[in-house]
Coordinates of C-alpha atoms in Angstrom, one line a residue:
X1151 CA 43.1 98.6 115.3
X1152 CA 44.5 101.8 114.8
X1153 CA 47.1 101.6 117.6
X1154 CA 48.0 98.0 116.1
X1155 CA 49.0 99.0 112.7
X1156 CA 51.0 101.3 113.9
X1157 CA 53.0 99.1 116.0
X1158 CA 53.5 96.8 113.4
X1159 CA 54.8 99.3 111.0
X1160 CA 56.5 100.6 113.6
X1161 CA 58.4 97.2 114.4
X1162 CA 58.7 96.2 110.5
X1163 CA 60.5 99.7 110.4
X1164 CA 63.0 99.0 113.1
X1165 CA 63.4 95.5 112.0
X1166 CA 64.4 96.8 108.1
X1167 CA 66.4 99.3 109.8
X1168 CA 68.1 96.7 111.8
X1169 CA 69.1 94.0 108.7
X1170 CA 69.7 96.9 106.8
X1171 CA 72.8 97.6 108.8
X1172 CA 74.0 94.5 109.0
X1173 CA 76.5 93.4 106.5
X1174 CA 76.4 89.8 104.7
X1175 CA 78.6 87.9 102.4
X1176 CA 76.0 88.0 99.9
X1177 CA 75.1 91.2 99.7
X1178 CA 76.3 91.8 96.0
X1179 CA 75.4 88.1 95.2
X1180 CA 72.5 89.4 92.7
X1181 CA 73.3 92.8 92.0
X1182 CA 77.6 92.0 91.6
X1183 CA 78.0 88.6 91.1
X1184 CA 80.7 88.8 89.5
X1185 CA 82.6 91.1 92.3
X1186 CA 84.5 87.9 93.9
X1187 CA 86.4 87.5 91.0
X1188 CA 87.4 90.7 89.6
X1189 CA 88.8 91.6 92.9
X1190 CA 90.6 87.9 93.0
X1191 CA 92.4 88.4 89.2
X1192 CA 92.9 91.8 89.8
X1193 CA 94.8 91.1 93.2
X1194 CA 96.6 87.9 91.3
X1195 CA 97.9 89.9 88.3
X1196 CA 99.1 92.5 91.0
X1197 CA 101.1 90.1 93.2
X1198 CA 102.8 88.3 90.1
X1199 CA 104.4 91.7 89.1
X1200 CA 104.8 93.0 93.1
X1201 CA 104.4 90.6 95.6
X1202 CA 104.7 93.4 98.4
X1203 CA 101.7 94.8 97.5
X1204 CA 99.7 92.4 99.4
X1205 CA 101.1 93.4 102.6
X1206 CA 100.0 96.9 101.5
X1207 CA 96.9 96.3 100.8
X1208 CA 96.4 95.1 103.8
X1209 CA 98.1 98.0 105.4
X1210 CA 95.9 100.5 103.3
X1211 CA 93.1 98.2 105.0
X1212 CA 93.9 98.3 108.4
X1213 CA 94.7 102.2 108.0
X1214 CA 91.1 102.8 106.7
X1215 CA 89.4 100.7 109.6
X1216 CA 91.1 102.2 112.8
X1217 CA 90.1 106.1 111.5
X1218 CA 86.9 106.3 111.8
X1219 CA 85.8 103.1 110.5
X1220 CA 85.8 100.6 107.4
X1221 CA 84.4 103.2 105.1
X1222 CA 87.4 104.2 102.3
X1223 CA 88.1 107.4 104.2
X1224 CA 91.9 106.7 103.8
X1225 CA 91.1 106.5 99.7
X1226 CA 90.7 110.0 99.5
X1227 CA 92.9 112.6 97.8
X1228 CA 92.9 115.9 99.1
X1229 CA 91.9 119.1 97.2
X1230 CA 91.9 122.5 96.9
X1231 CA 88.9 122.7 100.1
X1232 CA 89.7 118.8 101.4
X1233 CA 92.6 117.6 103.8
X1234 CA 92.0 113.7 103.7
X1235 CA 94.2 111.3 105.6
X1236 CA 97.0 110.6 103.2
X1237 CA 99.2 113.2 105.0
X1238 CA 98.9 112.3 107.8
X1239 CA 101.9 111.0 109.5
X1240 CA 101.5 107.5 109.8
X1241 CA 100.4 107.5 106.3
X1242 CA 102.5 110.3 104.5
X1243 CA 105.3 108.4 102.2
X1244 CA 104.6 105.1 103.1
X1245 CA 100.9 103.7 102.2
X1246 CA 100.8 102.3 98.7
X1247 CA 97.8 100.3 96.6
X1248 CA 95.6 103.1 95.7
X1249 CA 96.3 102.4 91.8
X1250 CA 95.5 99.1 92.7
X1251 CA 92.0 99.8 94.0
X1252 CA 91.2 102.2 91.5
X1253 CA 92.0 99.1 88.8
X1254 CA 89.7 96.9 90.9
X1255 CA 87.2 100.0 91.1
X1256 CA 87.3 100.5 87.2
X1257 CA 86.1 97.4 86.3
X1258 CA 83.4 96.8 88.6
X1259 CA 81.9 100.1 87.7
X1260 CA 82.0 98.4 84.1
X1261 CA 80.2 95.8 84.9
X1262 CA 78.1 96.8 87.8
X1263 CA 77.9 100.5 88.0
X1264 CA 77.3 102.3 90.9
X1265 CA 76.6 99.0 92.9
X1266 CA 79.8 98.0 94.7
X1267 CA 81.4 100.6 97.4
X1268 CA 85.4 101.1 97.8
X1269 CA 85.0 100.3 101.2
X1270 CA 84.0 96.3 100.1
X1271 CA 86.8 96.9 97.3
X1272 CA 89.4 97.0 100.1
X1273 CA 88.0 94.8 102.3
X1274 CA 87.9 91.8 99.3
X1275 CA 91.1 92.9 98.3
X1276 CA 92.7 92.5 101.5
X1277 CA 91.7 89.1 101.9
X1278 CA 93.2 88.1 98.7
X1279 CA 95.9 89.4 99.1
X1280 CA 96.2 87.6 102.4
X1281 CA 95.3 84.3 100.3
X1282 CA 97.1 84.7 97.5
X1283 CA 101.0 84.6 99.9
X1284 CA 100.1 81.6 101.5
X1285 CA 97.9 82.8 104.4
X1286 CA 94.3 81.7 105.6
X1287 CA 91.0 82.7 103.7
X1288 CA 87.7 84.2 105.2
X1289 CA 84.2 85.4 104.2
X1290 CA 84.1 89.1 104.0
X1291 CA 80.8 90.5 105.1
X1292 CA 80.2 93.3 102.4
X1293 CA 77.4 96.1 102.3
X1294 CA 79.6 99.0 103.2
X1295 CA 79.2 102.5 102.0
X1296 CA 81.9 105.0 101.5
X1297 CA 82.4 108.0 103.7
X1298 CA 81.9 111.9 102.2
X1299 CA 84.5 113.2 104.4
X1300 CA 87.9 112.1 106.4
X1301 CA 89.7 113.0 109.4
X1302 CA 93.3 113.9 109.3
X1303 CA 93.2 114.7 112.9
X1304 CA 92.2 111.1 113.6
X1305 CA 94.6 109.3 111.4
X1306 CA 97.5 110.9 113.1
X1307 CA 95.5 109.8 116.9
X1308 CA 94.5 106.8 116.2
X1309 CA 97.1 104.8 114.4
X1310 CA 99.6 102.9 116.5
X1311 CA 102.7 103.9 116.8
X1312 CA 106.0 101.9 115.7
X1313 CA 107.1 102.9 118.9
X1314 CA 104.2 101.9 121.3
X1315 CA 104.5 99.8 124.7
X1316 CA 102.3 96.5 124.9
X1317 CA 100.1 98.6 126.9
X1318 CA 99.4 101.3 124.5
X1319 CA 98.6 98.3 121.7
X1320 CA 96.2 96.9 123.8
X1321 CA 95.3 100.8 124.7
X1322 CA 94.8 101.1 121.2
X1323 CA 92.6 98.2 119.9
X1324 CA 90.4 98.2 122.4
X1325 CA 89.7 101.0 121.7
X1326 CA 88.2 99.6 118.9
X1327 CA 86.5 96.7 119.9
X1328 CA 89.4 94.2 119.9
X1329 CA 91.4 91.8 122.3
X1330 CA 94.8 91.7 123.4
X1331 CA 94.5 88.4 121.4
X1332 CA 93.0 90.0 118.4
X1333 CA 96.3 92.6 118.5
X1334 CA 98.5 90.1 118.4
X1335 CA 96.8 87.6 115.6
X1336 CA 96.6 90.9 113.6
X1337 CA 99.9 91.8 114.7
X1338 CA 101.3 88.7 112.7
X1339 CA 100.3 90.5 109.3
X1340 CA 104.1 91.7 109.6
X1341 CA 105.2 88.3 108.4
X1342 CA 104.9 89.9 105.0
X1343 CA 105.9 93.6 103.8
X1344 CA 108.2 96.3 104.7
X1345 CA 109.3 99.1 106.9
X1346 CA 111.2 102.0 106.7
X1347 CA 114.4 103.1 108.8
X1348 CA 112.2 105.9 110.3
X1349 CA 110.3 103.4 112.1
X1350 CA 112.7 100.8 113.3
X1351 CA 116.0 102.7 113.9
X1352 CA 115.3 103.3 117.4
X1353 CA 114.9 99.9 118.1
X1354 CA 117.7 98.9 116.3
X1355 CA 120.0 101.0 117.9
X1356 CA 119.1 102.1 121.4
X1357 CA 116.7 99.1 122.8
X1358 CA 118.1 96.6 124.1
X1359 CA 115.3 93.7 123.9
X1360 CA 116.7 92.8 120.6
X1361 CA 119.5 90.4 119.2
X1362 CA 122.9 91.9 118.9
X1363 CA 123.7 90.2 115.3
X1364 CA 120.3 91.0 113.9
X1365 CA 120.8 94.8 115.4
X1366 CA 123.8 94.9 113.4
X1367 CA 122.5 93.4 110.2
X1368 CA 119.7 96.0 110.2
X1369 CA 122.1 99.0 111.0
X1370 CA 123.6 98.4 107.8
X1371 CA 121.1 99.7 105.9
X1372 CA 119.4 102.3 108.4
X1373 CA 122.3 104.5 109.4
X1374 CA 122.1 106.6 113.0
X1375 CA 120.7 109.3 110.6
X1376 CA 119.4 109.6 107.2
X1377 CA 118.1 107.3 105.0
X1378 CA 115.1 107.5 106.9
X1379 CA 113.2 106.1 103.7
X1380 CA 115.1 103.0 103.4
X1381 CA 113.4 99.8 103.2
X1382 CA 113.8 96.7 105.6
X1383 CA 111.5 93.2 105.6
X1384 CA 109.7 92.9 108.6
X1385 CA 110.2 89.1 108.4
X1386 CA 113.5 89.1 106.5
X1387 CA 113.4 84.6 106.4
X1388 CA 110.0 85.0 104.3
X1389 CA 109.4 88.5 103.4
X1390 CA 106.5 87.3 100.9
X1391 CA 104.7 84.5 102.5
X1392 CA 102.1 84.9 104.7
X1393 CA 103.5 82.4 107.5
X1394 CA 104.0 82.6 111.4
X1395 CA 107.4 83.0 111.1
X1396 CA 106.8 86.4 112.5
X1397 CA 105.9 84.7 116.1
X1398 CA 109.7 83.0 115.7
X1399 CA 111.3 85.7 115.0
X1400 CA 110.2 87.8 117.9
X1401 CA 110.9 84.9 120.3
X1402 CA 114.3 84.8 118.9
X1403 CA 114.4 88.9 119.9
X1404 CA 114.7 89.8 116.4
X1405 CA 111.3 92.0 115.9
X1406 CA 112.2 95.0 113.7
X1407 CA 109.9 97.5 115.2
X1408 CA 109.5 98.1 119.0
X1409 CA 106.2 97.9 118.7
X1410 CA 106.8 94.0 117.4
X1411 CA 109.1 92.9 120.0
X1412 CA 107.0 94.4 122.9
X1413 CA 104.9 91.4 122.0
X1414 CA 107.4 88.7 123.6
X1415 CA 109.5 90.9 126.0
X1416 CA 108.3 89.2 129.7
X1417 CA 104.8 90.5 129.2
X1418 CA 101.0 89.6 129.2
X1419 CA 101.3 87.9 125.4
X1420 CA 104.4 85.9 125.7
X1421 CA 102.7 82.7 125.8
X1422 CA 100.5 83.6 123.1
X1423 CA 103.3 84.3 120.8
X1424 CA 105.0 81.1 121.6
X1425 CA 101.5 79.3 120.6
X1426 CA 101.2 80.9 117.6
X1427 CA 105.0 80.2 116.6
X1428 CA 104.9 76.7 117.3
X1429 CA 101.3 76.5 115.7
X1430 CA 100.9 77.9 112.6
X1431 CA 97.0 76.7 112.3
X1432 CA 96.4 78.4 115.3
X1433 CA 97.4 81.6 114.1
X1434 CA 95.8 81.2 110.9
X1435 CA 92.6 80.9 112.5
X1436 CA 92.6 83.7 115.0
X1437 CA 94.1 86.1 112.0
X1438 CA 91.2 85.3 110.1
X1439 CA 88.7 85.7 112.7
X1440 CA 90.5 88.6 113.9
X1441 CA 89.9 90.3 110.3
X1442 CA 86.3 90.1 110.3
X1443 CA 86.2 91.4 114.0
X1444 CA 88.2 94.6 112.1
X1445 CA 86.1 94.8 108.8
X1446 CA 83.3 95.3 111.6
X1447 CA 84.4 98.7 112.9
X1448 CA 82.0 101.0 112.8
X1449 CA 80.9 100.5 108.4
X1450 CA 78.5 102.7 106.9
X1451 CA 75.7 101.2 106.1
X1452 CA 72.1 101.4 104.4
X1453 CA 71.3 105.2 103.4
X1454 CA 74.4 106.7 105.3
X1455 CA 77.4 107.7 103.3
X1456 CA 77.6 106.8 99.2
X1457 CA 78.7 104.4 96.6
X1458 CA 81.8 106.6 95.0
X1459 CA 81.7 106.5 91.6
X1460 CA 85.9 107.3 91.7
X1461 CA 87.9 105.5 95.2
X1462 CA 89.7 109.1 95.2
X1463 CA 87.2 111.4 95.4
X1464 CA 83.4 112.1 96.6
X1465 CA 80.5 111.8 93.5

């Protein structure tokens, strides 16, 4: 009898341990109702004033997931004993939204304090924003908890370069759990936002996979050198809506990174691209899918990690 008990705690132990590390839509549903719409007013009022900032949200997003895992990492400042991963190259001078999360974080800590982590903040807030342009809707399984540390090391490894091949992409999320397809649905998130001459002059001016009108165009505001900081639209026809027009415009060769164009340049993903330009629902729905796959990377869950009280810093 013993011997059975202990089996039986033993499995209701494992099996605890098991849900407890799974994340569910509704896992602030009694503690946070009210989450789902703080996050959603907060990301409207936003967008009215900046419509760019959705596609930095979801930048600031994607940046957290592929270092380390969905866990706010990417939210923290650095101090006087703490490198986080704002410096680090891919992320120095160019992520933005932190005063946005920190808005969304102040009021649910009015309302439900200590409850809801930054690493579901972000993970709402990205879908919004998403929504909120014009582009598809998901369910966001929640339940994260926030890392205590970061990795500037892994930020700068980790990230993909504007200047990667198609095989270093694919390299790059599977590393992570996702498919070539997944890359390229979450690749069409640059139908919204900007990039800086730093990261597209290059292409603009030495490759030759790219139309010579729309070369020119861009060269007029990214010289051969300087003005590295200079912004461009990545989808210059509809720079705030959250459309496949991104698909068209790399079939037409005019991709502003290399890392876009590499997408539809006689490769593995050519006919992919030409679905998903031709089929906007198609896109839609493998995006979306696509950002749940990310939002699953590697959270911290149950007892591992905390609830920070303040995005920017550990409690």
């Amino acid at each position: 009898m013993a011997r059975l008990l202990e089996l039986a705690f033993l499995f209701f132990f494992l099996a605890s341990t098991t849900c407890e590390a799974q994340l569910s839509p509704s896992f602030y549903s009694q503690t946070c109702p009210t989450l789902p719409t703080i996050v959603s007013l907060t990301m409207r009022t936003t967008l009215l004033l900046d419509p760019r900032m959705g596609a930095s949200i979801l930048r600031l997003f994607f940046h957290d997931c592929f270092v380390n895992g969905c866990d706010a990492s990417v939210l923290l400042d650095d101090t006087a004993t703490f490198t986080g991963e704002k410096g680090a190259g891919p992320n120095a001078n160019s992520l933005r939204g932190f005063n946005v999360i920190d808005t969304i974080k102040t009021a649910v800590e009015l309302l439900c304090p200590g409850t809801v982590s930054c690493a579901d903040i972000l993970a709402l807030a990205a879908r919004d924003g998403v929504t909120l342009l014009g582009g598809p809707s998901w369910t966001v399984p929640l339940g994260r908890r926030d890392a205590t540390t970061a990795s500037l090391s892994a930020a700068n490894s980790n990230l993909p370069s504007p200047a990667s091949s198609l095989s270093q992409l694919i390299s790059a999320f599977a590393a992570k759990g996702l498919s070539a397809r997944d890359m390229t649905a979450l690749s069409g998130a640059h139908t919204i936002g900007q990039a800086r001459c730093v990261n597209f002059r290059s292409h603009i001016y030495n490759d030759a996979d790219i139309d010579p009108a729309f070369a020119a165009t861009r060269q007029g505001g990214c010289p051969a050198s300087g003005g590295d900081n200079n912004l461009a639209a990545l989808d210059a026809q509809t720079a705030n809506s959250f459309d496949n027009a991104y698909f068209k415009n790399l079939i037409a060769s005019r991709g502003l990174l290399h890392s876009d164009q590499e997408l539809f340049n006689n490769g593995t993903l050519d006919s992919l691209v030409q679905q998903y330009s031709s089929n906007p629902g198609a896109f839609a729905a493998d995006f979306a899918a696509a950002m749940v796959k990310m939002s699953n990377i590697s959270p911290l869950t149950g007892t591992s990690g905390e609830i920070r009280l303040n995005c920017r810093r550990v409690n």
